Coordinates of C-alpha atoms and ligand atoms in Angstrom, one line a residue:
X114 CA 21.2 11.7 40.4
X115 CA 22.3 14.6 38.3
X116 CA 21.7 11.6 35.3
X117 CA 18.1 12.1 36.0
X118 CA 17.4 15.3 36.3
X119 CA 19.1 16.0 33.2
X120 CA 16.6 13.0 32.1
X121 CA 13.7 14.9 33.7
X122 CA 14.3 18.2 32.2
X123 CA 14.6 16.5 28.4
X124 CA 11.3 14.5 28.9
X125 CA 9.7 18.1 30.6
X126 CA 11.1 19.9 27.4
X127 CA 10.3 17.2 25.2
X128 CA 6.6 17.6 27.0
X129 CA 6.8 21.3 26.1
X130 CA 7.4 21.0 22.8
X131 CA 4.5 18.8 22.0
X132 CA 2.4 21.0 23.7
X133 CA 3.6 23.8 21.2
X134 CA 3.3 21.2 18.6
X135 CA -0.4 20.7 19.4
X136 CA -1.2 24.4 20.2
X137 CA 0.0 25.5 17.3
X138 CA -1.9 22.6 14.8
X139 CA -5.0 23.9 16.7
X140 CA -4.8 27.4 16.1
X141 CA -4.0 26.7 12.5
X142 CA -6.4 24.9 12.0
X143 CA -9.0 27.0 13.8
X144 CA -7.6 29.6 11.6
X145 CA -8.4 28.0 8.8
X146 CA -12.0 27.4 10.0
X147 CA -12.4 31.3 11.0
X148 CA -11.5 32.2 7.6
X149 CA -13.9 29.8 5.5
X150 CA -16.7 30.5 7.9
X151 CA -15.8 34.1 7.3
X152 CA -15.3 33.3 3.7
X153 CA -19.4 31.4 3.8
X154 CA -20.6 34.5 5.0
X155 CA -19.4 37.1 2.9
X156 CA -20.5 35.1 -0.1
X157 CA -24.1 34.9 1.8
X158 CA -24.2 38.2 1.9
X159 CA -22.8 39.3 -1.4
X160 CA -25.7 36.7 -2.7
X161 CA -28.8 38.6 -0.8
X162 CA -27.2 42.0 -1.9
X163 CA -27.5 40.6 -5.5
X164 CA -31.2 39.4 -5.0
X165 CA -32.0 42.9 -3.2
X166 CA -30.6 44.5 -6.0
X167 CA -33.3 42.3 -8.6
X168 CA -36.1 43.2 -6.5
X169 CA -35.2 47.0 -6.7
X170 CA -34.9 46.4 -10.0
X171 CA -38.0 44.6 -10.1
X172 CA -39.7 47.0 -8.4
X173 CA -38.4 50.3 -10.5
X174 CA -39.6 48.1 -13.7
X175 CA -43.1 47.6 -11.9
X176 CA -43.4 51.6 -11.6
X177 CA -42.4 52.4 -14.8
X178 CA -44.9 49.9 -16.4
X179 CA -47.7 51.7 -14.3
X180 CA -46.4 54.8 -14.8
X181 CA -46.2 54.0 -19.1
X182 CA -49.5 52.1 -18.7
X183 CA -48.1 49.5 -21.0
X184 CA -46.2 46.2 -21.2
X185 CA -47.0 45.4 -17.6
X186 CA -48.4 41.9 -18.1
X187 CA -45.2 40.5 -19.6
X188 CA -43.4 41.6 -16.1
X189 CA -43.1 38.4 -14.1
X190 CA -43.7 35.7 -16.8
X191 CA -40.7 34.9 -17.8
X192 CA -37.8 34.0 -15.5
X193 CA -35.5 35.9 -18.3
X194 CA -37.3 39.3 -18.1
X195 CA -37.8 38.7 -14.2
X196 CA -33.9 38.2 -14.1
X197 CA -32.5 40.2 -17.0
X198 CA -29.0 38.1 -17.9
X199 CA -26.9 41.2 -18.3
X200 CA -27.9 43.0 -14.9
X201 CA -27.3 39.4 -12.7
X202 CA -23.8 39.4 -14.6
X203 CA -23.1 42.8 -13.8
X204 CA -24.3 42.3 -10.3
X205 CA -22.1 39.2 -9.7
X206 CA -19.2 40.8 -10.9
X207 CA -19.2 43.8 -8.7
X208 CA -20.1 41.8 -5.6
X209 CA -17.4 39.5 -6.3
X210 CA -15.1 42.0 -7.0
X211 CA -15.8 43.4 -3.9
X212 CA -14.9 40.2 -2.2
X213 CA -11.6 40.3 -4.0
X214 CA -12.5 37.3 -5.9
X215 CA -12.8 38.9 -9.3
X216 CA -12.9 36.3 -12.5
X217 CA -12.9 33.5 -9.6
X218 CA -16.1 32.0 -9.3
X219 CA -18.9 30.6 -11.8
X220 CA -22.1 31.1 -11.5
X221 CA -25.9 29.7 -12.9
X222 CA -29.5 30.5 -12.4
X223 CA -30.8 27.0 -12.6
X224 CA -34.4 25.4 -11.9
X225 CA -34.2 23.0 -9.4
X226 CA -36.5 20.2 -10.4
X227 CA -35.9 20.4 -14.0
X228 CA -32.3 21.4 -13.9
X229 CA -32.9 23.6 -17.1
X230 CA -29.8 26.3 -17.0
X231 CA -30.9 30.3 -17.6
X232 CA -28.2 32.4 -17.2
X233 CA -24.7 32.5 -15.8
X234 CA -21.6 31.8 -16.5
X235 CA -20.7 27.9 -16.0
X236 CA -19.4 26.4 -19.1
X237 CA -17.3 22.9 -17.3
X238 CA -18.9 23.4 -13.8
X239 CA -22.3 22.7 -14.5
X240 CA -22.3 19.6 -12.0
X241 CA -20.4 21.6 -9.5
X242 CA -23.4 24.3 -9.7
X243 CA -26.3 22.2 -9.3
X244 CA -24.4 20.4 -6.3
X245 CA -22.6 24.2 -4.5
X246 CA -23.5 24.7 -0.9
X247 CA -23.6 28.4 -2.1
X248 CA -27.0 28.7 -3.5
X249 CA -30.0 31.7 -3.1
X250 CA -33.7 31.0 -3.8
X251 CA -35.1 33.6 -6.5
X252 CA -38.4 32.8 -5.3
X253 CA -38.4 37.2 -4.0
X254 CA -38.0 37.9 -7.8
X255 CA -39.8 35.3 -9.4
X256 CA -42.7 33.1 -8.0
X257 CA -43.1 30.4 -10.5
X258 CA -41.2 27.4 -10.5
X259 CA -38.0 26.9 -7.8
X260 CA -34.8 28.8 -9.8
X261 CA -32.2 29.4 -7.8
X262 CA -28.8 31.4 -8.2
X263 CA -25.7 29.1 -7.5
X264 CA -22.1 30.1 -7.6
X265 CA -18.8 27.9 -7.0
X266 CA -15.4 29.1 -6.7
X267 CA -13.0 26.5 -8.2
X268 CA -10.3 28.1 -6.3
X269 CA -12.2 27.6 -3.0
X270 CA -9.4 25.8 -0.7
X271 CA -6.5 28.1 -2.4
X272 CA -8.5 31.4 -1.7
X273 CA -9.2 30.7 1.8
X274 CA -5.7 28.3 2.9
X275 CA -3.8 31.4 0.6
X276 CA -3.0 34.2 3.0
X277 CA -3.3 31.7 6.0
X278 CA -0.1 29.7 4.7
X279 CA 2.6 32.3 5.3
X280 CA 1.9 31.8 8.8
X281 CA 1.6 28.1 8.8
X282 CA 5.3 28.3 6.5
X283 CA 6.1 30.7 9.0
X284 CA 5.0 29.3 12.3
X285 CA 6.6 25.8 11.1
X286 CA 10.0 27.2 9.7
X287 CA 10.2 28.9 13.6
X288 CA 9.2 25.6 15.2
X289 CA 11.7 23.3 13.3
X290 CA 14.1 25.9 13.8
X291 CA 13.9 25.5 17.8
X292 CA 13.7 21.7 17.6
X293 CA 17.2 21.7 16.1
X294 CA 18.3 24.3 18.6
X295 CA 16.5 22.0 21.2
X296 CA 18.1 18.4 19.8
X297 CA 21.9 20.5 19.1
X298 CA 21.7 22.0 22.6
X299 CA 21.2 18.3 24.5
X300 CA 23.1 16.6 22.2
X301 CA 26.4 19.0 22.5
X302 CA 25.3 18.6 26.8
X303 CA 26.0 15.4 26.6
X304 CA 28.6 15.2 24.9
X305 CA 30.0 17.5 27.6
X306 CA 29.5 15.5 29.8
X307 CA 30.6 12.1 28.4
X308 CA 34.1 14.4 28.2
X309 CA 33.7 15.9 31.9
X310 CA 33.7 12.0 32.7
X311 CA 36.5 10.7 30.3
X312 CA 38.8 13.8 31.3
X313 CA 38.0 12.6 34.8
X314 CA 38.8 8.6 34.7
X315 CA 41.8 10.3 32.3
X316 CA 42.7 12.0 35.6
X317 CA 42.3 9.2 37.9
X318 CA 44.3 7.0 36.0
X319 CA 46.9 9.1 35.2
X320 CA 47.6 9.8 39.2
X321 CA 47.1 7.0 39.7
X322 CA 49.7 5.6 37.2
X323 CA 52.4 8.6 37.9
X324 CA 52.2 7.7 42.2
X325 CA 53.7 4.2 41.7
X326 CA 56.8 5.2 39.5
X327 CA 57.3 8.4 41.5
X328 CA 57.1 6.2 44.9
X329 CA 60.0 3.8 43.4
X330 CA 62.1 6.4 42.2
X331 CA 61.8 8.2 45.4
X332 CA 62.3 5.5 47.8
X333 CA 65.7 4.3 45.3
X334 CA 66.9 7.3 45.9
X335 CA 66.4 8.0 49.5
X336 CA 67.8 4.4 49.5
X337 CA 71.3 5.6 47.4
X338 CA 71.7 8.3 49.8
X339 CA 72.2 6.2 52.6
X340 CA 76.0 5.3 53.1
X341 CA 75.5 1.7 53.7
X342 CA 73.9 1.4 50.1
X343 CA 76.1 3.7 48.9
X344 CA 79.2 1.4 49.6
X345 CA 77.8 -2.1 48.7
X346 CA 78.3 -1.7 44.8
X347 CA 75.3 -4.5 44.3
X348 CA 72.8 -2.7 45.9
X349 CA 73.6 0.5 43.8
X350 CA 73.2 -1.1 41.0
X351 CA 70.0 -2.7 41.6
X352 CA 68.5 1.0 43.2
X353 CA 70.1 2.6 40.1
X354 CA 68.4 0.3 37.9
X355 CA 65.0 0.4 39.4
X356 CA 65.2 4.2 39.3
X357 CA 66.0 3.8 35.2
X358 CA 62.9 1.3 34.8
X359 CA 60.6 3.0 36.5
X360 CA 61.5 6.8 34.7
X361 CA 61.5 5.0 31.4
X362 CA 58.0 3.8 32.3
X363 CA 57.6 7.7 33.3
X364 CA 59.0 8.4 29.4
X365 CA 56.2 6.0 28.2
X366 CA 53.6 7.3 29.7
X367 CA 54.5 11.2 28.8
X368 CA 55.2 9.8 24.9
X369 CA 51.9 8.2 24.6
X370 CA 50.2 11.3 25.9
X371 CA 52.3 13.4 23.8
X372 CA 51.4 11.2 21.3
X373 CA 48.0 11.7 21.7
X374 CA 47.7 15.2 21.5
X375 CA 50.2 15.1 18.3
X376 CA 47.4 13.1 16.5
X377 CA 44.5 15.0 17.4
X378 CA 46.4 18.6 15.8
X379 CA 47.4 15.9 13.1
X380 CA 51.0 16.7 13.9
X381 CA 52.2 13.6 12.8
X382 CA 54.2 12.1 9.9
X383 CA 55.0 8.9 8.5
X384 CA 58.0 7.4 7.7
X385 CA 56.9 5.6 4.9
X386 CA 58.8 2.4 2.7
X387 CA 57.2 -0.1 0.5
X388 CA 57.5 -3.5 1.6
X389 CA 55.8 -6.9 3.0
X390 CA 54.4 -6.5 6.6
X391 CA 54.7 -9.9 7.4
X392 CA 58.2 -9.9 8.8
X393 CA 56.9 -7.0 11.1
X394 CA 53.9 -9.4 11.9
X395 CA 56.0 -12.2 12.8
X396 CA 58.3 -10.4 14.8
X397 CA 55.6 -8.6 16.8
X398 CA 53.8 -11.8 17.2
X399 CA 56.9 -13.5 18.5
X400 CA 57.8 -11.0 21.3
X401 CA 54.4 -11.7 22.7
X402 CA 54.4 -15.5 22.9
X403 CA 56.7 -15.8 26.3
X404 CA 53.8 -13.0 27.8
X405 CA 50.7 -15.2 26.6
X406 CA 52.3 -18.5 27.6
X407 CA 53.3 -16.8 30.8
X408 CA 49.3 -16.4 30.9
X409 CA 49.0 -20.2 30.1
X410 CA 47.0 -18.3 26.7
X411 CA 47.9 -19.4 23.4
X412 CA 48.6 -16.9 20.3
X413 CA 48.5 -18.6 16.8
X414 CA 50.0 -16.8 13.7
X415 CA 48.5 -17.7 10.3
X416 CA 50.1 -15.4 7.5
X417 CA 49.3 -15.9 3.5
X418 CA 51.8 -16.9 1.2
X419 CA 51.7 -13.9 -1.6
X420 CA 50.8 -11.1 0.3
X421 CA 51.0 -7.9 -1.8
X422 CA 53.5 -4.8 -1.0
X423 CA 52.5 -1.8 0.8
X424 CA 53.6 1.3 1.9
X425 CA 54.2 1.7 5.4
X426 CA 55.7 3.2 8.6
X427 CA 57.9 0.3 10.7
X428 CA 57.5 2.3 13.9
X429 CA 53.9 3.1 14.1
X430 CA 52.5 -0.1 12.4
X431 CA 54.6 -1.9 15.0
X432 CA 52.7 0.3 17.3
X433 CA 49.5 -0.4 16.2
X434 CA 50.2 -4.1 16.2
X435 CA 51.4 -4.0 19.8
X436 CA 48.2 -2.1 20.7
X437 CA 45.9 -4.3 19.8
X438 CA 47.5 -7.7 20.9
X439 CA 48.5 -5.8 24.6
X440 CA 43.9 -5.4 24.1
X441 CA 43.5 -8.6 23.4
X442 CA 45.4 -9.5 26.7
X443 CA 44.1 -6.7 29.2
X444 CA 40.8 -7.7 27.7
X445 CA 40.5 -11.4 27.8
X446 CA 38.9 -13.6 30.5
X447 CA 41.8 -15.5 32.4
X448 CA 44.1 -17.1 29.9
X449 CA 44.3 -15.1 26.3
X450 CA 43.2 -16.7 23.1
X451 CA 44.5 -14.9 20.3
X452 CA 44.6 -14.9 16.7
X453 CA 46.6 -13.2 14.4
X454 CA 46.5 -13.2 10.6
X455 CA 47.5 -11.5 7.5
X456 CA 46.1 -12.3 4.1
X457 CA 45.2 -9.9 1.0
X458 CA 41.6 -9.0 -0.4
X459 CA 40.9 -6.9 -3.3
X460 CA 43.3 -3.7 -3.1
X461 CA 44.0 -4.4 0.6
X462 CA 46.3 -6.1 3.0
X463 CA 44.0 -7.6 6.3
X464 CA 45.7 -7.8 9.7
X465 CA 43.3 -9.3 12.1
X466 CA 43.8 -9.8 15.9
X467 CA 41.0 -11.8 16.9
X468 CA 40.5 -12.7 20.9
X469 CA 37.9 -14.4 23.2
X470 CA 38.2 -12.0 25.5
X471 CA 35.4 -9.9 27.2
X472 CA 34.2 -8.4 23.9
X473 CA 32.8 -4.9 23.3
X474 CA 29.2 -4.1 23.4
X475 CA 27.0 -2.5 20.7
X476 CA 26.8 1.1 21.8
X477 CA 30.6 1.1 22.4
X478 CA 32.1 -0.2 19.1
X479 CA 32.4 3.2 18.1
X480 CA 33.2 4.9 21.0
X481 CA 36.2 2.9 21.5
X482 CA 37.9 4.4 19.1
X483 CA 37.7 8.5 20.5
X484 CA 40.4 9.4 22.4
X485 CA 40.6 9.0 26.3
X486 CA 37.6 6.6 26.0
X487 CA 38.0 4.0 28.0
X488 CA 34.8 1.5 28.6
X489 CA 33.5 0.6 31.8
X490 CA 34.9 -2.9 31.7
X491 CA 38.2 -1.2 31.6
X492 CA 37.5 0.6 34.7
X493 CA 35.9 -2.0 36.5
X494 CA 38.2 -4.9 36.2
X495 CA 40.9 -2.5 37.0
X496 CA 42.6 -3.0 33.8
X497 CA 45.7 0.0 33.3
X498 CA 45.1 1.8 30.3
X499 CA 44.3 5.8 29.4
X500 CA 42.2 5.0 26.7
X501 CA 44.9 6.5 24.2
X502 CA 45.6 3.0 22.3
X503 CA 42.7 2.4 19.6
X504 CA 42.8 5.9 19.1
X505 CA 46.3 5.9 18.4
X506 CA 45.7 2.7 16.2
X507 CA 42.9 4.0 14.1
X508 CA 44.8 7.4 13.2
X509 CA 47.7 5.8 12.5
X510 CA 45.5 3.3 10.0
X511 CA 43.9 6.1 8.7
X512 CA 47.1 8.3 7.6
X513 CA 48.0 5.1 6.0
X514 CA 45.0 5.6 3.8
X515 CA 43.1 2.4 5.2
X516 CA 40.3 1.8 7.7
X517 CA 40.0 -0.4 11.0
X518 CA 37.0 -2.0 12.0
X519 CA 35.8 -4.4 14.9
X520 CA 33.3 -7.2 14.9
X521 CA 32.4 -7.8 18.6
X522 CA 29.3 -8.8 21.1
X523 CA 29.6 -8.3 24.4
X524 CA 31.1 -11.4 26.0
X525 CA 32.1 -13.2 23.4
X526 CA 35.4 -12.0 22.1
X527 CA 36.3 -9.6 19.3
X528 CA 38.1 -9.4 16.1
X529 CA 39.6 -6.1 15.1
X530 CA 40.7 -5.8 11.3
X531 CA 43.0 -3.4 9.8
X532 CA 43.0 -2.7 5.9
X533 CA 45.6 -1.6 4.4
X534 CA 46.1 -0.1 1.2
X535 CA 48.4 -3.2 -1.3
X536 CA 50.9 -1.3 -4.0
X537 CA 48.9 -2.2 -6.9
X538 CA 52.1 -3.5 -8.9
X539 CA 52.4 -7.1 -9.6
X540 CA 56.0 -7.1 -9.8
X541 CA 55.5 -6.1 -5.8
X542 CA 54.2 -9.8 -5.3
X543 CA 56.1 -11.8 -3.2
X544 CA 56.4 -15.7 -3.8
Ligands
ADP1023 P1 42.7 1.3 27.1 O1 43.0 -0.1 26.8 O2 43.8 2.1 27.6 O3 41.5 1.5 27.9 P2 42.2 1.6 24.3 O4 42.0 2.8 23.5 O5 43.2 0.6 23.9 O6 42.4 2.1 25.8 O7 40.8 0.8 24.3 C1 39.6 1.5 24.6 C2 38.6 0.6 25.2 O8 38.2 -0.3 24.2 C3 39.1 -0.1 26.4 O9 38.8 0.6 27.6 C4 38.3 -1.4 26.3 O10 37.1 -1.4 27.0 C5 37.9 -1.6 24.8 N1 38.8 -2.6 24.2 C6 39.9 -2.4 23.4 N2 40.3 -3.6 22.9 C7 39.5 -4.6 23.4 C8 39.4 -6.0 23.3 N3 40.3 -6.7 22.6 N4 38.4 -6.6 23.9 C9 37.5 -6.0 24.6 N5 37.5 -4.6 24.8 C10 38.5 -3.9 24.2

């Protein structure tokens, strides 16, 4: 239940976020589309001022000429008197100013059909020019023929995206910023709760393994009290000895957890000595065959001739050995098959347990290995276990300055290798 609505709040947040996303694309880009539609009109304008200007200037020249009584029939004949180069480049380049666009645009008086060039300034945009979407008619300031006065701004996308991109920098850095939050928040949730539930199974198992030593010990010791035990010496002995099993199965239990925590501070050193693991193999192996066959399992040995030296700690690596074959016991569908080897690869001593047991599924291979994790097949086939021992083992690997891995599909067994570091010595080869 509380599984999905913590499912129902992501997708609703995940819901919101698009709707950000997408609120926040459209005002950009209607941002964007305000500013060149502003941008259109101020050059319109700035284009009409300029042609205003001509015909004042056209009409000052008229009154002079009648005024002078002279030189009026050459007004109007040629397109280069009826726009004087130097006043349309003057003009241009205060209106532009104005704009703030100074020394960024081009600009041409052209004739239309002919596509003869008059004045301007357009040296490398003359295609540009005949082809701009900001073009005026000079038809107000000269009749004959179609000139028109075109400008471009080669700049065009930079001028108007320019001041608009701090925001969109802006308005993204803020947006990927909250993502992360977003993604860090859920994620470090559930991780909280995949602890809340491990801590709790921890729990569980732990009472659950503490009653049944406690109850012995208990009842053994009500039992010694009574003075018909206490005088048959047989009994005694028997009660005393149940009470020692069961509180060194009490020790256990404390030393793996102890154990445990020891690891994750990193408390823990090695005993290190330079020798060939197989012995240790072997003997490991061997304590286990009366448990398997008990099973009706088998448990076959295969260890290379040659094996390279390394450096390691007796205790733990026994440890680490006994973890993984008690696994491949608790783990295995009625009678355990299990295979053990040992052979050498480049730099590296390989200790594989193999087993056809139940097998670990995709999403837990590496799960397997955090402390406390225990997988649901554990719980469910009421196998014992605190989910201390492939923690344990893959430290211990690790402060050996190797690596364990597993190869596993759900059902169909696994096959967990340790690499160990060899001594790189030949004179450390065995025969
Ligand atoms: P525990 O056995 O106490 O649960 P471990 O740390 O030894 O804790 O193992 C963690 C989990 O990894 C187990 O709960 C089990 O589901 C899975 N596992 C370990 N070894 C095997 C194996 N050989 N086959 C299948 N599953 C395994």
């Amino acid at each position: 239940m509380q599984q999905q609505r913590f499912n129902i709040f992501i997708f609703l947040a995940a819901i919101g976020f698009l709707g950000i996303l997408m609120t926040q694309a459209y005002w950009v880009y209607n941002g964007l589309l305000m500013r060149r539609d502003q941008f259109d009109r101020g050059i319109q304008l700035a284009m009409r001022t300029v042609l205003s200007r001509m015909i004042d200037y056209q009409s000052a020249q008229k009154l002079k000429c009648i005024e002078l009584g002279e030189g009026c029939e050459e007004l109007g004949q040629r397109i280069e008197t009826a726009v004087p180069p130097a006043l349309l480049d003057s003009l241009m380049r205060q209106e532009m100013t104005q704009l703030g666009l100074k020394g960024q645009y081009r600009y041409v008086v052209f004739n239309r059909p002919n596509k003869r060039f008059v004045a301007g300034l357009f040296e490398g945009f003359e295609d540009q020019l005949i082809n701009s979407s900001y073009q005026q008619s000079l038809k107000a300031v000269f009749v004959q023929g179609d000139y028109v006065l075109s400008v471009v701004f080669p700049d065009i996308q930079h001028h108007a995206i320019g001041r608009f991109s701090l925001w969109v920098v802006l308005s993204s850095v803020f947006l990927i910023s909250l993502l992360f939050s977003f993604w860090s928040t859920v994620s470090l949730v559930r991780r909280q709760k995949r602890l809340t539930r491990i801590k709790a199974d921890f729990i569980n198992n732990m009472t659950h393994e503490l009653k049944t030593p406690i109850a012995s010990i208990s009842l053994a010791a009500e039992m010694l009290s009574k003075q018909v035990v206490a005088s048959d010496y047989a009994k005694v002995a028997r009660y005393a000895s149940v009470v020692k099993s069961e509180s060194s199965r009490l020790q256990t239990l404390v030393d793996h957890v102890l154990m445990s925590a020891m690891l994750e501070e990193g408390k823990v050193r090695l005993n290190r000595h330079k020798a060939n693991i197989s012995q240790l193999v072997e003997e490991v192996v061997h304590n286990f065959t009366h448990r398997v066959s008990e099973l009706s399992g088998k448990l076959e040995l295969n260890i290379e001739a040659g094996l390279p030296m390394i450096y390691f700690d007796r205790l733990h690596m026994t440890n680490v050995l006994v973890n993984l074959l008690d696994n491949a016991i608790k783990y295995s569908r009625g009678a355990p098959e299990i295979w053990v080897s040992v052979k050498s690869t480049s730099g590296h001593v390989v200790l594989a347990v193999a087993d056809s047991g139940v097998g670990i599924s995709l999403e837990e291979k590496d799960l397997i290995f955090k402390n406390l994790y225990r997988s649901h097949t554990g719980n469910l086939h009421d196998v014992k276990g605190f989910g201390i021992g492939l923690f344990y083992v893959k430290k211990i690997v690790e402060l050996h300055g190797g690596k364990i891995t597993v190869e596993s599909e759900h059902g169909a067994g696994s096959v967990f290798e340790v690499y160990l570091p060899a001594v790189i010595n030949t004179e450390n080869y065995e025969s």
